[in-house]
Amino acid sequence: MRARGLRNLAFLRRRMGSPAASHAPLIRSHAAVLELQGTGGTNGFRQRLFVARFAGLIFIQAMELILMRRLSLALGLLAACAATGASAETVNLTGTYRCIQMCRNGMLGAPTFVTQNGQAVNLTTETGEAYQAWPDWNAPYSRIWIDARGEGAVYSPDGMRIQFDDGRVWQRDIGPPSPVVFRRAPVVYSR
């Protein structure tokens, strides 16, 4: 068996055409025993190697695709968080408002009051009822939610108008215009 393995190895060296290889001492390898006669020492190794490399390439490309998707998702989330933080300027709703549409008990033009303390918003309606509201989780920078009434309200970006889901509209009361004062120049009499 050993002699046949050495003969096969010598045959392979002569077949490869290397003159130095044909004169090199014969060293028995562990693969020489397992080789079949006439296979040239391959036993389909190149085919198996090709399949393994191809499968490895597909695996690596799939992993790169997953990595790129995760990276793009992370960058998108980071950009969204940065944009939200920059545009997260809240409106101060504190002030006196007047009910101008769909007022209760026909109290059109009645004063209403809004007091904002951080995220908590206290509302006093035209009929004197007091409610507490919070920023709506769905649109925290443009809506408030009144839990006790089970309704929400949208407010304008400048905080001048609040429109409730039931149709009521409150307009900020900026008061009457300041009176225009005309001042006359002092009269100077000369002698």
Coordinates of N, CA and C in Angstrom, one line a residue:
M1 N 0.8 -1.2 0.0 CA 0.0 0.0 0.0 C 0.9 1.2 0.0
R2 N 1.9 1.2 0.8 CA 2.8 2.3 0.9 C 3.6 2.5 -0.4
A3 N 3.9 1.5 -1.0 CA 4.7 1.5 -2.2 C 3.8 2.1 -3.3
R4 N 2.5 1.7 -3.4 CA 1.6 2.2 -4.4 C 1.4 3.8 -4.2
G5 N 1.3 4.2 -3.0 CA 1.2 5.7 -2.7 C 2.4 6.4 -3.1
L6 N 3.6 5.9 -2.9 CA 4.8 6.6 -3.3 C 4.9 6.6 -4.9
R7 N 4.5 5.5 -5.5 CA 4.5 5.5 -7.0 C 3.5 6.5 -7.6
N8 N 2.4 6.6 -6.9 CA 1.4 7.6 -7.4 C 1.9 9.1 -7.2
L9 N 2.6 9.3 -6.2 CA 3.2 10.6 -5.9 C 4.2 10.9 -7.0
A10 N 5.1 10.0 -7.2 CA 6.1 10.1 -8.2 C 5.5 10.4 -9.6
F11 N 4.4 9.6 -9.9 CA 3.7 9.8 -11.2 C 3.2 11.2 -11.3
L12 N 2.6 11.7 -10.3 CA 2.1 13.1 -10.3 C 3.2 14.1 -10.5
R13 N 4.3 13.9 -9.9 CA 5.4 14.9 -10.1 C 5.9 14.9 -11.5
R14 N 6.0 13.7 -12.1 CA 6.5 13.6 -13.5 C 5.4 14.2 -14.4
R15 N 4.2 14.0 -14.1 CA 3.1 14.5 -15.0 C 3.0 16.0 -15.0
M16 N 3.3 16.6 -13.9 CA 3.3 18.1 -13.7 C 4.4 18.7 -14.6
G17 N 5.4 18.0 -14.9 CA 6.4 18.5 -15.8 C 7.5 19.3 -15.1
S18 N 7.6 19.2 -13.9 CA 8.6 20.0 -13.2 C 9.9 19.1 -13.0
P19 N 11.0 19.5 -13.7 CA 12.2 18.7 -13.6 C 12.7 18.6 -12.1
A20 N 12.6 19.7 -11.4 CA 13.0 19.7 -10.0 C 12.2 18.8 -9.2
A21 N 10.9 18.8 -9.5 CA 10.0 18.0 -8.8 C 10.2 16.5 -9.0
S22 N 10.7 16.1 -10.2 CA 10.9 14.7 -10.5 C 12.2 14.2 -9.7
H23 N 13.1 15.1 -9.4 CA 14.3 14.7 -8.7 C 14.2 14.9 -7.2
A24 N 13.1 15.5 -6.8 CA 13.0 15.8 -5.4 C 12.7 14.5 -4.6
P25 N 13.1 14.4 -3.4 CA 12.9 13.2 -2.6 C 11.4 12.9 -2.5
L26 N 11.0 11.7 -2.5 CA 9.5 11.4 -2.4 C 9.2 11.5 -0.9
I27 N 8.2 12.3 -0.6 CA 7.7 12.4 0.7 C 6.2 12.0 0.7
R28 N 5.9 11.1 1.6 CA 4.6 10.6 1.6 C 3.7 11.6 2.3
S29 N 2.6 11.9 1.7 CA 1.6 12.8 2.4 C 0.4 11.9 2.9
H30 N -0.3 12.5 3.8 CA -1.5 11.7 4.3 C -2.6 11.6 3.3
A31 N -2.6 12.5 2.3 CA -3.6 12.4 1.2 C -3.3 11.3 0.2
A32 N -2.0 10.9 0.1 CA -1.6 9.9 -0.9 C -2.2 8.6 -0.7
V33 N -2.5 8.2 0.5 CA -3.1 6.9 0.8 C -4.5 6.9 0.4
L34 N -5.2 8.1 0.5 CA -6.6 8.1 0.2 C -6.9 8.3 -1.3
E35 N -5.9 8.6 -2.1 CA -6.2 8.9 -3.5 C -6.4 7.6 -4.3
L36 N -7.3 7.7 -5.2 CA -7.6 6.6 -6.1 C -6.6 6.7 -7.3
Q37 N -6.4 5.5 -7.9 CA -5.6 5.4 -9.1 C -6.2 6.2 -10.2
G38 N -5.4 7.1 -10.8 CA -5.8 7.8 -12.0 C -6.6 9.1 -11.7
T39 N -6.8 9.5 -10.5 CA -7.5 10.7 -10.2 C -6.7 12.0 -10.2
G40 N -5.4 11.8 -10.2 CA -4.5 12.9 -10.2 C -4.5 13.6 -8.9
G41 N -5.0 13.0 -7.9 CA -5.0 13.6 -6.5 C -6.1 14.5 -6.2
T42 N -7.0 14.6 -7.1 CA -8.1 15.6 -6.9 C -9.3 15.1 -6.2
N43 N -9.8 13.9 -6.6 CA -11.0 13.3 -6.0 C -12.2 14.3 -6.0
G44 N -12.2 15.2 -7.0 CA -13.3 16.2 -7.0 C -13.1 17.3 -6.1
F45 N -11.8 17.5 -5.7 CA -11.6 18.6 -4.7 C -11.8 19.9 -5.3
R46 N -11.5 20.1 -6.6 CA -11.7 21.4 -7.2 C -13.2 21.8 -7.3
Q47 N -14.0 20.8 -7.6 CA -15.4 21.0 -7.7 C -16.0 21.3 -6.3
R48 N -15.5 20.6 -5.3 CA -16.0 20.8 -3.9 C -15.6 22.2 -3.4
L49 N -14.3 22.6 -3.8 CA -13.8 23.9 -3.4 C -14.6 25.0 -4.1
F50 N -14.9 24.8 -5.3 CA -15.7 25.8 -6.0 C -17.1 26.0 -5.4
V51 N -17.7 24.9 -5.1 CA -19.1 25.0 -4.4 C -18.9 25.6 -3.1
A52 N -17.9 25.3 -2.3 CA -17.7 25.9 -1.0 C -17.4 27.4 -1.1
R53 N -16.6 27.8 -2.0 CA -16.3 29.2 -2.2 C -17.6 29.9 -2.7
F54 N -18.3 29.3 -3.6 CA -19.5 30.0 -4.1 C -20.6 30.2 -3.0
A55 N -20.7 29.1 -2.1 CA -21.6 29.2 -1.0 C -21.2 30.3 0.0
G56 N -19.8 30.3 0.2 CA -19.3 31.3 1.1 C -19.5 32.7 0.6
L57 N -19.3 32.9 -0.7 CA -19.6 34.2 -1.4 C -21.0 34.7 -1.2
I58 N -21.9 33.7 -1.4 CA -23.4 34.1 -1.2 C -23.6 34.4 0.2
F59 N -23.1 33.7 1.1 CA -23.3 34.0 2.6 C -22.7 35.3 2.9
I60 N -21.5 35.7 2.4 CA -20.9 37.0 2.7 C -21.7 38.1 2.2
Q61 N -22.2 37.9 0.9 CA -23.0 39.0 0.3 C -24.4 39.1 1.1
A62 N -24.9 38.0 1.5 CA -26.2 38.2 2.3 C -25.9 38.9 3.6
M63 N -24.8 38.6 4.3 CA -24.5 39.3 5.5 C -24.2 40.8 5.3
E64 N -23.5 41.1 4.1 CA -23.3 42.5 3.8 C -24.6 43.2 3.6
L65 N -25.6 42.5 2.9 CA -26.9 43.1 2.6 C -27.6 43.4 3.9
I66 N -27.6 42.5 4.8 CA -28.2 42.7 6.1 C -27.5 43.8 6.9
L67 N -26.2 43.9 6.8 CA -25.5 44.9 7.5 C -25.8 46.3 6.9
M68 N -25.9 46.3 5.6 CA -26.2 47.6 4.9 C -27.6 48.1 5.3
R69 N -28.6 47.1 5.4 CA -29.9 47.5 5.7 C -30.0 48.0 7.1
R70 N -29.3 47.3 8.0 CA -29.2 47.8 9.4 C -28.6 49.2 9.5
L71 N -27.5 49.4 8.8 CA -26.8 50.6 8.8 C -27.7 51.7 8.3
S72 N -28.4 51.5 7.2 CA -29.3 52.5 6.6 C -30.4 52.8 7.5
L73 N -31.0 51.8 8.2 CA -32.0 52.0 9.2 C -31.5 52.8 10.4
A74 N -30.3 52.5 10.8 CA -29.8 53.3 12.0 C -29.6 54.7 11.6
L75 N -29.0 55.0 10.4 CA -28.8 56.3 9.9 C -30.2 57.1 9.7
G76 N -31.2 56.4 9.2 CA -32.5 57.0 9.1 C -33.1 57.4 10.4
L77 N -33.0 56.5 11.4 CA -33.5 56.8 12.7 C -32.7 57.9 13.4
L78 N -31.4 58.0 13.2 CA -30.7 59.1 13.7 C -31.1 60.4 13.1
A79 N -31.3 60.4 11.8 CA -31.7 61.6 11.1 C -33.1 62.0 11.6
A80 N -34.0 61.1 11.8 CA -35.3 61.4 12.2 C -35.3 62.0 13.6
C81 N -34.5 61.4 14.5 CA -34.4 61.9 15.9 C -33.8 63.3 15.9
A82 N -32.8 63.5 15.0 CA -32.2 64.9 15.0 C -33.2 65.9 14.4
A83 N -33.9 65.5 13.4 CA -34.9 66.5 12.9 C -36.0 66.7 13.9
T84 N -36.5 65.7 14.6 CA -37.5 65.9 15.6 C -37.0 66.8 16.7
G85 N -35.8 66.6 17.2 CA -35.3 67.4 18.2 C -35.1 68.9 17.8
A86 N -34.8 69.1 16.6 CA -34.7 70.5 16.1 C -36.0 71.2 15.9
S87 N -37.0 70.4 15.5 CA -38.4 71.0 15.3 C -39.3 70.8 16.5
A88 N -38.8 70.5 17.6 CA -39.6 70.2 18.8 C -39.9 71.5 19.6
E89 N -40.0 72.6 19.0 CA -40.3 73.8 19.7 C -41.8 73.8 20.0
T90 N -42.1 73.8 21.3 CA -43.5 73.8 21.7 C -44.0 75.2 21.8
V91 N -45.3 75.3 21.6 CA -46.0 76.6 21.6 C -46.5 76.8 23.0
N92 N -46.4 78.0 23.5 CA -46.9 78.3 24.8 C -48.4 78.7 24.6
L93 N -49.3 77.9 25.1 CA -50.7 78.1 25.0 C -51.3 79.0 26.1
T94 N -50.6 79.3 27.1 CA -51.1 80.1 28.2 C -51.7 81.4 27.7
G95 N -52.9 81.6 28.2 CA -53.6 82.9 27.8 C -55.1 82.8 27.9
T96 N -55.7 83.9 27.6 CA -57.2 84.0 27.6 C -57.6 83.8 26.1
Y97 N -58.7 83.0 25.9 CA -59.2 82.7 24.6 C -60.7 83.1 24.7
R98 N -61.3 83.2 23.5 CA -62.7 83.4 23.4 C -63.3 82.3 22.5
C99 N -64.5 81.8 22.9 CA -65.1 80.8 22.2 C -65.8 81.4 21.0
I100 N -65.5 81.0 19.8 CA -66.0 81.7 18.6 C -66.9 80.8 17.7
Q101 N -66.9 79.5 18.0 CA -67.7 78.5 17.2 C -68.2 77.4 18.0
M102 N -69.4 76.9 17.9 CA -70.0 75.7 18.5 C -69.9 75.8 20.0
C103 N -70.1 77.0 20.6 CA -69.9 77.2 22.0 C -71.1 76.5 22.8
R104 N -70.8 76.0 24.0 CA -71.9 75.4 24.8 C -72.8 76.4 25.4
N105 N -74.1 76.0 25.5 CA -75.1 76.8 26.0 C -75.2 78.2 25.4
G106 N -74.8 78.3 24.1 CA -75.0 79.6 23.4 C -74.1 80.7 23.9
M107 N -73.0 80.3 24.5 CA -72.1 81.3 25.1 C -71.0 81.8 24.1
L108 N -71.5 82.3 23.0 CA -70.6 82.7 21.9 C -69.8 84.0 22.4
G109 N -68.5 83.9 22.3 CA -67.7 85.1 22.8 C -67.3 85.0 24.2
A110 N -67.7 84.0 24.9 CA -67.4 83.8 26.4 C -65.9 83.6 26.5
P111 N -65.3 84.1 27.6 CA -63.9 83.9 27.8 C -63.6 82.4 28.3
T112 N -62.5 81.9 27.8 CA -62.0 80.6 28.2 C -60.5 80.8 28.6
F113 N -60.0 80.0 29.4 CA -58.6 80.2 29.9 C -57.8 78.9 29.7
V114 N -56.5 79.1 29.4 CA -55.6 78.0 29.2 C -54.3 78.4 30.0
T115 N -53.9 77.4 30.8 CA -52.7 77.6 31.6 C -51.8 76.4 31.3
Q116 N -50.6 76.6 30.8 CA -49.7 75.6 30.5 C -48.5 75.6 31.4
N117 N -48.2 74.4 32.0 CA -47.1 74.3 32.9 C -46.3 73.0 32.5
G118 N -45.3 73.3 31.7 CA -44.5 72.2 31.2 C -45.3 71.5 30.1
Q119 N -45.6 70.2 30.3 CA -46.4 69.5 29.3 C -47.9 69.5 29.7
A120 N -48.2 69.8 31.0 CA -49.5 69.8 31.5 C -50.2 71.0 31.0
V121 N -51.4 70.9 30.5 CA -52.2 72.0 30.1 C -53.6 72.0 30.8
N122 N -53.9 73.1 31.5 CA -55.1 73.2 32.3 C -56.1 74.1 31.4
L123 N -57.3 73.6 31.2 CA -58.3 74.3 30.4 C -59.5 74.6 31.3
T124 N -60.0 75.8 31.1 CA -61.3 76.2 31.7 C -62.2 76.6 30.6
T125 N -63.3 75.9 30.5 CA -64.2 76.2 29.3 C -65.0 77.4 29.5
E126 N -65.8 77.7 28.5 CA -66.7 78.9 28.6 C -67.8 78.7 29.7
T127 N -68.1 77.5 30.1 CA -69.1 77.2 31.1 C -68.5 77.1 32.5
G128 N -67.2 77.2 32.6 CA -66.5 77.2 33.9 C -66.0 75.8 34.2
E129 N -66.1 74.8 33.4 CA -65.6 73.5 33.7 C -64.1 73.5 33.5
A130 N -63.4 72.8 34.4 CA -61.9 72.7 34.4 C -61.5 71.3 33.9
Y131 N -60.5 71.2 33.0 CA -60.0 69.9 32.5 C -58.5 70.0 32.4
Q132 N -57.9 68.9 32.5 CA -56.4 68.8 32.3 C -56.2 68.1 31.0
A133 N -55.2 68.6 30.2 CA -54.9 68.0 28.9 C -53.4 67.8 28.9
W134 N -53.0 66.9 28.0 CA -51.6 66.5 27.8 C -51.3 66.5 26.3
P135 N -50.0 66.6 25.9 CA -49.7 66.4 24.5 C -50.2 65.1 24.0
D136 N -50.8 65.0 22.8 CA -51.3 63.8 22.2 C -50.1 63.0 21.7
W137 N -50.0 61.7 22.0 CA -48.9 60.9 21.7 C -48.7 60.8 20.2
N138 N -49.8 60.9 19.4 CA -49.7 60.7 18.0 C -49.2 62.0 17.3
A139 N -49.4 63.2 17.8 CA -48.9 64.4 17.3 C -48.6 65.4 18.4
P140 N -47.5 65.1 19.1 CA -47.3 65.9 20.4 C -47.0 67.4 20.2
Y141 N -46.7 67.8 19.0 CA -46.4 69.2 18.8 C -47.5 70.0 18.1
S142 N -48.7 69.4 17.9 CA -49.8 70.1 17.3 C -51.1 69.7 17.9
R143 N -51.2 68.7 18.8 CA -52.4 68.3 19.4 C -52.3 68.1 20.9
I144 N -53.4 68.3 21.6 CA -53.5 68.0 23.0 C -54.6 67.0 23.2
W145 N -54.6 66.2 24.2 CA -55.6 65.2 24.5 C -56.2 65.5 25.9
I146 N -57.5 65.6 25.9 CA -58.2 65.8 27.2 C -58.8 64.4 27.6
D147 N -58.2 63.8 28.6 CA -58.6 62.5 28.9 C -60.0 62.4 29.6
A148 N -60.3 63.4 30.4 CA -61.6 63.3 31.1 C -62.8 63.4 30.1
R149 N -62.6 64.1 29.0 CA -63.6 64.3 28.0 C -63.5 63.2 26.9
G150 N -62.3 62.6 26.8 CA -62.1 61.6 25.7 C -62.1 62.2 24.4
E151 N -61.5 63.4 24.3 CA -61.4 64.1 23.0 C -60.1 64.9 22.9
G152 N -59.7 65.2 21.7 CA -58.5 65.9 21.5 C -58.8 67.3 20.9
A153 N -57.7 68.0 20.8 CA -57.8 69.4 20.1 C -56.5 69.6 19.4
V154 N -56.7 70.3 18.3 CA -55.5 70.7 17.5 C -55.3 72.2 17.7
Y155 N -54.1 72.6 17.8 CA -53.8 74.0 18.0 C -52.9 74.5 16.8
S156 N -53.1 75.8 16.5 CA -52.3 76.3 15.4 C -50.8 76.5 15.8
P157 N -49.9 76.5 14.8 CA -48.5 76.6 15.2 C -48.1 77.9 16.0
D158 N -48.9 79.0 15.8 CA -48.6 80.2 16.5 C -49.4 80.2 17.8
G159 N -50.3 79.2 18.1 CA -51.0 79.2 19.4 C -52.2 80.2 19.4
M160 N -52.6 80.7 18.3 CA -53.7 81.7 18.3 C -55.1 81.0 18.2
R161 N -55.2 79.7 17.9 CA -56.5 79.1 17.7 C -56.4 77.6 18.2
I162 N -57.4 77.2 18.9 CA -57.5 75.8 19.4 C -58.9 75.3 18.8
Q163 N -58.8 74.2 18.1 CA -60.1 73.6 17.6 C -60.2 72.2 18.2
F164 N -61.3 72.0 18.8 CA -61.6 70.7 19.5 C -62.3 69.7 18.5
D165 N -62.2 68.4 18.8 CA -62.8 67.4 18.0 C -64.3 67.5 17.8
D166 N -65.0 68.1 18.8 CA -66.4 68.2 18.7 C -66.8 69.5 18.0
G167 N -65.9 70.3 17.4 CA -66.2 71.4 16.6 C -66.0 72.7 17.2
R168 N -65.9 72.8 18.5 CA -65.7 74.1 19.2 C -64.3 74.7 18.8
V169 N -64.3 76.0 18.7 CA -63.1 76.7 18.3 C -62.9 77.8 19.3
W170 N -61.7 77.9 19.8 CA -61.3 79.0 20.7 C -60.3 79.9 19.9
Q171 N -60.5 81.2 20.0 CA -59.5 82.1 19.4 C -58.9 82.9 20.5
R172 N -57.6 83.1 20.4 CA -56.8 83.8 21.5 C -57.4 85.3 21.6
D173 N -57.6 85.7 22.8 CA -58.1 87.1 23.0 C -56.9 88.0 23.2
I174 N -56.7 88.8 22.2 CA -55.5 89.7 22.4 C -56.0 91.1 22.9
G175 N -57.3 91.2 23.2 CA -57.8 92.4 23.8 C -58.0 93.5 22.8
P176 N -58.7 94.5 23.2 CA -59.0 95.6 22.3 C -57.6 96.3 21.9
P177 N -57.7 96.9 20.7 CA -56.4 97.6 20.3 C -56.2 98.7 21.3
S178 N -54.9 99.0 21.5 CA -54.6 100.1 22.4 C -55.0 101.4 21.8
P179 N -55.5 102.3 22.6 CA -56.0 103.6 22.1 C -54.8 104.4 21.5
V180 N -55.1 105.1 20.4 CA -54.1 105.9 19.8 C -54.1 107.2 20.5
V181 N -53.0 107.7 21.0 CA -52.9 108.9 21.7 C -52.2 109.9 20.8
F182 N -52.8 111.0 20.6 CA -52.2 112.1 19.8 C -51.6 113.1 20.8
R183 N -50.4 113.4 20.7 CA -49.8 114.4 21.5 C -49.5 115.6 20.7
R184 N -49.8 116.7 21.3 CA -49.5 118.0 20.6 C -48.2 118.5 21.1
A185 N -47.6 119.1 20.3 CA -46.3 119.7 20.7 C -46.6 120.9 21.6
P186 N -45.8 121.1 22.6 CA -46.0 122.2 23.5 C -46.0 123.6 22.7
V187 N -46.8 124.4 23.1 CA -46.9 125.7 22.4 C -45.8 126.6 23.1
V188 N -45.0 127.2 22.3 CA -43.9 128.1 22.8 C -44.3 129.5 22.3
Y189 N -44.4 130.3 23.3 CA -44.7 131.7 23.0 C -43.4 132.5 23.1
S190 N -43.1 133.2 22.2 CA -41.9 134.0 22.3 C -42.3 135.5 22.4
R191 N -41.5 136.3 23.1 CA -41.8 137.7 23.3 C -40.9 138.5 22.6

